[in-house]
Amino acid sequence: MKTQRIFPGIVLIGFGLYFFLEHSQIEIFPGFFSWPTLLCIVGIAFLIQAYSGNEFDSILPGVILLGFGAHFHIVENLDIWPDNIGIFILIISLGFILRARKTKSGMLHGMILFIISILILFYDKISTSFGILETSTANIEKFWPFVLMGIGVYILIRKK
């Protein structure tokens, strides 16, 4: 019964603190009073629920919400931070990996997403270092979504 109170308790404390700071006009950093901060609060609540309540399935949504909220804050304040789909896939992969460390399932999914995110984030550097011509690069960009769908179908229909 105690663990069912952790998540809503942390969310209410976090939102209360957020609105108190907003009302008091105490801004911790530029852009603090925005929706990404609320994502971070809910993500933190999921993570506290996961680790203190031993409900490790809450790790994935916690990492995703905290990671997305942090990303939107960082991308506004740091010019070198990547702002493409690769960073979102990286955050999701980290959520799968952290959850898999506690639940012993889902590590393969996390590693596949991690590799995909690295390939997307560093695609330009990888293609130039291997000397891929521009025409072959254009072909790869056309077909990589089908590779992702194929991996997804394989995961769905494979037998254990």
mmCIF file of C-alpha atoms in Angstrom:
data_model
loop_
_atom_site.group_PDB
_atom_site.id
_atom_site.type_symbol
_atom_site.label_atom_id
_atom_site.label_comp_id
_atom_site.label_asym_id
_atom_site.label_seq_id
_atom_site.Cartn_x
_atom_site.Cartn_y
_atom_site.Cartn_z
ATOM 1 C CA MET A 1 0.000 0.000 0.000
ATOM 2 C CA LYS A 2 2.893 2.337 0.761
ATOM 3 C CA THR A 3 4.277 2.130 -2.785
ATOM 4 C CA GLN A 4 0.974 3.246 -4.313
ATOM 5 C CA ARG A 5 1.348 6.594 -2.532
ATOM 6 C CA ILE A 6 4.880 7.357 -3.683
ATOM 7 C CA PHE A 7 4.122 8.448 -7.263
ATOM 8 C CA PRO A 8 1.170 10.777 -6.581
ATOM 9 C CA GLY A 9 2.922 12.164 -3.487
ATOM 10 C CA ILE A 10 6.061 13.073 -5.435
ATOM 11 C CA VAL A 11 4.022 14.540 -8.311
ATOM 12 C CA LEU A 12 2.026 16.747 -5.930
ATOM 13 C CA ILE A 13 5.168 17.868 -4.075
ATOM 14 C CA GLY A 14 6.913 18.602 -7.385
ATOM 15 C CA PHE A 15 3.985 20.511 -8.873
ATOM 16 C CA GLY A 16 3.488 22.412 -5.611
ATOM 17 C CA LEU A 17 7.155 23.421 -5.563
ATOM 18 C CA TYR A 18 6.970 24.394 -9.258
ATOM 19 C CA PHE A 19 3.929 26.628 -8.726
ATOM 20 C CA PHE A 20 5.376 28.097 -5.518
ATOM 21 C CA LEU A 21 8.568 29.064 -7.359
ATOM 22 C CA GLU A 22 6.530 30.478 -10.237
ATOM 23 C CA HIS A 23 4.333 32.508 -7.869
ATOM 24 C CA SER A 24 7.398 33.734 -5.956
ATOM 25 C CA GLN A 25 9.124 34.550 -9.259
ATOM 26 C CA ILE A 26 12.165 32.456 -8.346
ATOM 27 C CA GLU A 27 13.457 31.149 -11.666
ATOM 28 C CA ILE A 28 16.146 28.498 -11.211
ATOM 29 C CA PHE A 29 17.328 28.802 -14.821
ATOM 30 C CA PRO A 30 15.986 30.555 -17.941
ATOM 31 C CA GLY A 31 12.955 28.725 -19.284
ATOM 32 C CA PHE A 32 12.291 26.863 -16.025
ATOM 33 C CA PHE A 33 8.610 27.755 -16.018
ATOM 34 C CA SER A 34 7.595 25.708 -19.051
ATOM 35 C CA TRP A 35 6.092 22.339 -19.898
ATOM 36 C CA PRO A 36 9.444 20.482 -20.104
ATOM 37 C CA THR A 37 9.885 21.113 -16.371
ATOM 38 C CA LEU A 38 6.537 19.431 -15.726
ATOM 39 C CA LEU A 39 7.716 16.444 -17.809
ATOM 40 C CA CYS A 40 10.834 16.274 -15.642
ATOM 41 C CA ILE A 41 8.772 16.357 -12.447
ATOM 42 C CA VAL A 42 6.581 13.456 -13.572
ATOM 43 C CA GLY A 43 9.660 11.560 -14.808
ATOM 44 C CA ILE A 44 11.385 11.997 -11.468
ATOM 45 C CA ALA A 45 8.245 10.786 -9.708
ATOM 46 C CA PHE A 46 8.232 7.634 -11.878
ATOM 47 C CA LEU A 47 11.906 7.000 -11.108
ATOM 48 C CA ILE A 48 11.437 7.459 -7.367
ATOM 49 C CA GLN A 49 8.432 5.116 -7.560
ATOM 50 C CA ALA A 50 10.540 2.588 -9.460
ATOM 51 C CA TYR A 51 13.549 2.531 -7.180
ATOM 52 C CA SER A 52 12.031 3.143 -3.765
ATOM 53 C CA GLY A 53 8.879 1.083 -4.353
ATOM 54 C CA ASN A 54 10.669 -1.726 -6.234
ATOM 55 C CA GLU A 55 8.311 -1.265 -9.193
ATOM 56 C CA PHE A 56 10.975 -1.444 -11.854
ATOM 57 C CA ASP A 57 8.544 -1.234 -14.768
ATOM 58 C CA SER A 58 8.257 2.464 -13.896
ATOM 59 C CA ILE A 59 11.885 3.009 -14.911
ATOM 60 C CA LEU A 60 11.095 3.191 -18.644
ATOM 61 C CA PRO A 61 8.425 5.931 -18.463
ATOM 62 C CA GLY A 62 10.504 7.762 -15.859
ATOM 63 C CA VAL A 63 13.605 7.873 -18.037
ATOM 64 C CA ILE A 64 11.586 8.826 -21.116
ATOM 65 C CA LEU A 65 9.735 11.702 -19.427
ATOM 66 C CA LEU A 66 12.770 12.984 -17.532
ATOM 67 C CA GLY A 67 14.971 12.592 -20.611
ATOM 68 C CA PHE A 68 12.557 14.346 -22.972
ATOM 69 C CA GLY A 69 12.003 17.187 -20.508
ATOM 70 C CA ALA A 70 15.745 17.598 -19.949
ATOM 71 C CA HIS A 71 16.355 17.461 -23.707
ATOM 72 C CA PHE A 72 13.927 20.292 -24.401
ATOM 73 C CA HIS A 73 15.557 22.412 -21.691
ATOM 74 C CA ILE A 74 19.099 21.644 -22.829
ATOM 75 C CA VAL A 75 18.432 22.177 -26.533
ATOM 76 C CA GLU A 76 17.211 25.710 -25.756
ATOM 77 C CA ASN A 77 20.305 26.600 -23.716
ATOM 78 C CA LEU A 78 23.176 24.636 -25.288
ATOM 79 C CA ASP A 79 24.008 25.070 -28.957
ATOM 80 C CA ILE A 80 26.099 21.894 -29.270
ATOM 81 C CA TRP A 81 23.276 19.631 -28.052
ATOM 82 C CA PRO A 82 21.876 17.519 -30.936
ATOM 83 C CA ASP A 83 18.274 18.197 -31.892
ATOM 84 C CA ASN A 84 17.204 15.294 -34.064
ATOM 85 C CA ILE A 85 15.293 12.048 -33.733
ATOM 86 C CA GLY A 86 18.461 10.207 -32.685
ATOM 87 C CA ILE A 87 18.478 11.821 -29.248
ATOM 88 C CA PHE A 88 14.909 10.692 -28.579
ATOM 89 C CA ILE A 89 15.747 7.131 -29.593
ATOM 90 C CA LEU A 90 18.835 7.321 -27.360
ATOM 91 C CA ILE A 91 16.720 8.362 -24.364
ATOM 92 C CA ILE A 92 14.265 5.522 -24.977
ATOM 93 C CA SER A 93 17.120 3.036 -25.357
ATOM 94 C CA LEU A 94 18.614 4.174 -22.044
ATOM 95 C CA GLY A 95 15.220 3.607 -20.428
ATOM 96 C CA PHE A 96 15.090 0.049 -21.764
ATOM 97 C CA ILE A 97 18.667 -0.631 -20.646
ATOM 98 C CA LEU A 98 18.142 0.725 -17.120
ATOM 99 C CA ARG A 99 14.905 -1.230 -16.750
ATOM 100 C CA ALA A 100 16.574 -4.386 -18.064
ATOM 101 C CA ARG A 101 19.274 -4.117 -15.401
ATOM 102 C CA LYS A 102 16.585 -4.545 -12.738
ATOM 103 C CA THR A 103 14.016 -6.762 -14.490
ATOM 104 C CA LYS A 104 16.399 -8.930 -16.537
ATOM 105 C CA SER A 105 14.302 -8.425 -19.697
ATOM 106 C CA GLY A 106 14.442 -5.970 -22.565
ATOM 107 C CA MET A 107 18.213 -5.536 -22.842
ATOM 108 C CA LEU A 108 18.190 -6.607 -26.513
ATOM 109 C CA HIS A 109 15.574 -3.985 -27.339
ATOM 110 C CA GLY A 110 17.573 -1.324 -25.551
ATOM 111 C CA MET A 111 20.792 -2.269 -27.312
ATOM 112 C CA ILE A 112 19.125 -2.296 -30.748
ATOM 113 C CA LEU A 113 17.652 1.148 -30.119
ATOM 114 C CA PHE A 114 21.000 2.354 -28.751
ATOM 115 C CA ILE A 115 22.818 1.265 -31.909
ATOM 116 C CA ILE A 116 20.147 2.866 -34.098
ATOM 117 C CA SER A 117 20.393 6.123 -32.140
ATOM 118 C CA ILE A 118 24.187 6.205 -32.447
ATOM 119 C CA LEU A 119 23.925 5.566 -36.183
ATOM 120 C CA ILE A 120 21.410 8.389 -36.567
ATOM 121 C CA LEU A 121 23.279 10.824 -34.325
ATOM 122 C CA PHE A 122 26.620 10.235 -36.024
ATOM 123 C CA TYR A 123 25.397 9.353 -39.523
ATOM 124 C CA ASP A 124 27.294 12.184 -41.231
ATOM 125 C CA LYS A 125 30.580 11.317 -39.524
ATOM 126 C CA ILE A 126 30.152 7.590 -40.121
ATOM 127 C CA SER A 127 29.359 8.032 -43.805
ATOM 128 C CA THR A 128 32.335 10.339 -44.418
ATOM 129 C CA SER A 129 34.752 8.141 -42.474
ATOM 130 C CA PHE A 130 33.802 5.086 -44.551
ATOM 131 C CA GLY A 131 33.880 7.130 -47.766
ATOM 132 C CA ILE A 132 30.309 6.366 -48.758
ATOM 133 C CA LEU A 133 29.377 8.175 -51.912
ATOM 134 C CA GLU A 134 26.480 10.606 -51.911
ATOM 135 C CA THR A 135 24.351 8.399 -54.191
ATOM 136 C CA SER A 136 24.663 5.342 -51.950
ATOM 137 C CA THR A 137 23.910 7.513 -48.922
ATOM 138 C CA ALA A 138 20.694 8.672 -50.530
ATOM 139 C CA ASN A 139 19.685 5.039 -51.110
ATOM 140 C CA ILE A 140 20.365 4.117 -47.491
ATOM 141 C CA GLU A 141 18.234 7.033 -46.302
ATOM 142 C CA LYS A 142 15.337 5.755 -48.415
ATOM 143 C CA PHE A 143 15.392 2.212 -47.073
ATOM 144 C CA TRP A 144 16.406 2.407 -43.396
ATOM 145 C CA PRO A 145 12.783 2.765 -42.212
ATOM 146 C CA PHE A 146 12.060 -0.615 -43.821
ATOM 147 C CA VAL A 147 14.989 -2.134 -41.938
ATOM 148 C CA LEU A 148 13.525 -0.811 -38.686
ATOM 149 C CA MET A 149 10.090 -2.217 -39.564
ATOM 150 C CA GLY A 150 11.673 -5.555 -40.431
ATOM 151 C CA ILE A 151 13.423 -5.740 -37.071
ATOM 152 C CA GLY A 152 10.122 -4.886 -35.365
ATOM 153 C CA VAL A 153 8.240 -7.612 -37.258
ATOM 154 C CA TYR A 154 10.982 -10.112 -36.412
ATOM 155 C CA ILE A 155 10.747 -9.243 -32.715
ATOM 156 C CA LEU A 156 6.964 -9.669 -32.817
ATOM 157 C CA ILE A 157 6.876 -13.038 -34.579
ATOM 158 C CA ARG A 158 10.017 -14.770 -33.302
ATOM 159 C CA LYS A 159 9.563 -17.694 -30.996
ATOM 160 C CA LYS A 160 11.437 -17.905 -27.707
#
